[in-house]
Coordinates of C-alpha atoms in Angstrom, one line a residue:
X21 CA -79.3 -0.6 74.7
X22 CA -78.6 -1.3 71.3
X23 CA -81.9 -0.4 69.8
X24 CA -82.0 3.5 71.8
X25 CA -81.6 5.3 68.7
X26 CA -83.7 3.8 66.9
X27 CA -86.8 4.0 69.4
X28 CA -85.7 7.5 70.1
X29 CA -85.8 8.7 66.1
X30 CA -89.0 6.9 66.4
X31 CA -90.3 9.0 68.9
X32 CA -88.9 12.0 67.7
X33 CA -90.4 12.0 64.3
X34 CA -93.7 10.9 65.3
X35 CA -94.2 13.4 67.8
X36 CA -92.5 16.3 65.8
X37 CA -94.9 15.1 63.1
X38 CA -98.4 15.5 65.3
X39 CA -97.1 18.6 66.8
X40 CA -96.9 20.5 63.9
X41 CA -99.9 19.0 62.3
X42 CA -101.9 20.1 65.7
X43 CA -100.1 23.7 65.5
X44 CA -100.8 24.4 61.9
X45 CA -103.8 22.6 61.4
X46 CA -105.7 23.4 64.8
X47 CA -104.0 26.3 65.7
X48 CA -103.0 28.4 62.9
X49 CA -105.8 27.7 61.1
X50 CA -104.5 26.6 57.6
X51 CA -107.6 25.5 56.2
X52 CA -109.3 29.0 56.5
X53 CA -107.0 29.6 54.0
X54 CA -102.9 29.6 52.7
X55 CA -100.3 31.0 54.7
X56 CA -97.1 32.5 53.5
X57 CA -94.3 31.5 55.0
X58 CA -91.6 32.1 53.0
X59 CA -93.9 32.6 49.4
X60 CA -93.1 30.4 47.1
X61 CA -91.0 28.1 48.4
X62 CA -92.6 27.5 51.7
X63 CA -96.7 27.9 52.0
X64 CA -98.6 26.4 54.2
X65 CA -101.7 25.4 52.5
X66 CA -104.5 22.7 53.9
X67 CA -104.6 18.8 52.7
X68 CA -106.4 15.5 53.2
X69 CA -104.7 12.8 51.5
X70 CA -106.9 9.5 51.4
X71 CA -104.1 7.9 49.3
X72 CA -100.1 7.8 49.7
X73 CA -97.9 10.5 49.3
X74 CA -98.7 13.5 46.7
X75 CA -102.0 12.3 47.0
X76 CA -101.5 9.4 44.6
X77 CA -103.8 6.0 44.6
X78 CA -106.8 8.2 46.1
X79 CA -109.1 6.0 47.7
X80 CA -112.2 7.5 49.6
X81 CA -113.6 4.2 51.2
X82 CA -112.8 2.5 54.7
X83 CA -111.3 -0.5 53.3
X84 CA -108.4 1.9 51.7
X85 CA -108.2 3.6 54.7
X86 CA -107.8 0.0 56.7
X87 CA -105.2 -1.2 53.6
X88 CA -103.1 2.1 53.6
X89 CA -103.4 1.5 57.2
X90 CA -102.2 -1.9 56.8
X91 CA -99.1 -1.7 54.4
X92 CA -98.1 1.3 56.7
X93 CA -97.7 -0.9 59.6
X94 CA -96.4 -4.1 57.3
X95 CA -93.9 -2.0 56.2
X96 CA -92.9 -0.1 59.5
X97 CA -92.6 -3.7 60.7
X98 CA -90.5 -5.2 57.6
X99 CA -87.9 -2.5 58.7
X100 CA -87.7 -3.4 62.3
X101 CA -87.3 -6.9 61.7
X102 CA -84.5 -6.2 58.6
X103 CA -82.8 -3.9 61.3
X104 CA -83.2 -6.3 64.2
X105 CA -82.0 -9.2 62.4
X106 CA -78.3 -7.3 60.7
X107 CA -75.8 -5.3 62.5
X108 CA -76.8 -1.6 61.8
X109 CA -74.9 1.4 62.0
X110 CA -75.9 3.9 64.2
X111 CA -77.0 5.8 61.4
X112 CA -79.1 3.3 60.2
X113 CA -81.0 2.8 63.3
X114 CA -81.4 6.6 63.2
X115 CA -82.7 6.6 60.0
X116 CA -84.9 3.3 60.5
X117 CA -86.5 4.9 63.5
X118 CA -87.5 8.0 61.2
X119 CA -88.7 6.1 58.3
X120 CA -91.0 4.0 61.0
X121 CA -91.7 7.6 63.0
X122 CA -93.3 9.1 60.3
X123 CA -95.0 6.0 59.3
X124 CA -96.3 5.6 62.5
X125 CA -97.2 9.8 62.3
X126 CA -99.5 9.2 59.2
X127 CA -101.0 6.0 60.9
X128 CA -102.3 8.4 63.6
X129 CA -103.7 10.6 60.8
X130 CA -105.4 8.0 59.5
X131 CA -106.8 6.7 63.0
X132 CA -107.9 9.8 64.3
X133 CA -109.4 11.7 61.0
X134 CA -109.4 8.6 58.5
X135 CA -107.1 11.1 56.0
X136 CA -103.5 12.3 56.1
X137 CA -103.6 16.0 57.3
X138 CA -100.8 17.8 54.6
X139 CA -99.8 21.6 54.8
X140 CA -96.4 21.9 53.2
X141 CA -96.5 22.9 49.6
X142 CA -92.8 24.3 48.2
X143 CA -92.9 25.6 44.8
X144 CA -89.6 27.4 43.7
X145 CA -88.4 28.9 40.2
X146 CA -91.9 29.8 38.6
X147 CA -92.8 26.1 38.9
X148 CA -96.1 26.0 41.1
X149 CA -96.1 22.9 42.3
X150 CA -99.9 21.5 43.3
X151 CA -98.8 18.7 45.6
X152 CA -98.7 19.4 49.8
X153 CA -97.1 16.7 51.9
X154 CA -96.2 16.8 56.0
X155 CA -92.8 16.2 58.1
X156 CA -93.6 12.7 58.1
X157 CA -93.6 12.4 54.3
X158 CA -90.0 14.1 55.5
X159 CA -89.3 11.7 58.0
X160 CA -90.0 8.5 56.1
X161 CA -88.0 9.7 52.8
X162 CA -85.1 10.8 54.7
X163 CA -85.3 7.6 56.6
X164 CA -85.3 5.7 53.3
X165 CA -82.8 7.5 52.0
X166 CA -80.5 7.1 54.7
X167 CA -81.3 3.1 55.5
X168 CA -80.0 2.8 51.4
X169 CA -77.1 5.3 51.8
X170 CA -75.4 4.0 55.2
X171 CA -76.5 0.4 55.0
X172 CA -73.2 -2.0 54.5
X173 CA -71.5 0.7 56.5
X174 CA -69.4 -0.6 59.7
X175 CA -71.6 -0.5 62.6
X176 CA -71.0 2.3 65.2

């Protein structure tokens, strides 16, 4: 099937997403407090982002939660279509399926606790950075990235 790798990246990232949200969040414990994973670059500290990523555009009402909603799925839906309609690469599938995986991922989030639950914070070379973000900020910035970098390419 032509569209495998991109349902599996899907899949991937979404679930790879909630997993670690569930271990760190529910399991580990973050919000009792930080922990050091590999101090400073890697901390795992507790978030709820009610906006987009970084926490930017804030909203604390149901109707942002409903748009955020919204444009996550219009978008995850934009990309399936562009995808469907050319002749991707393998690579771009992959990456269209992570971009739409952690899309999907936050959409959950957003479902189940109306927020975004974050816990990865990097800070590196005595710049503390205040921002935390999750593997599907990763997934969908990769995903991006990649749909720009391989798209034209000859499809695999």
């Amino acid at each position: 099937m032509r569209y495998r790798p991109l349902i599996w990246a899907a899949l991937a990232a979404t679930l790879i997403d909630q997993i670690s949200k569930y271990l760190v969040v529910h399991v580990m414990r973050v919000a009792a407090g930080d922990i050091d994973v590999l101090p400073p670059l890697l901390v795992f500290k507790y978030g709820e982002n009610r906006g987009i990523n970084f926490g930017l555009f804030q909203g604390n009402t149901e109707a942002a939660r409903w748009v955020l909603i919204g444009i996550s799925v219009a978008i995850s839906v934009g990309v399936l279509i562009w995808l469907i309609r050319s002749t991707p690469s393998k690579l771009m599938m992959i990456s269209g399926g992570l971009l739409i995986g952690g899309a999907i991922g936050n959409v959950v989030d957003r479902l189940l606790y109306g927020y975004v639950l974050d816990f990865l914070n990097m800070s590196c070379c005595g710049i503390n950075n205040p921002f935390v973000f999750n593997l599907a900020d990763v997934f969908i910035f990769a995903g991006a990235i990649g749909l720009v970098l391989f798209e034209g390419k000859k499809p695999s």
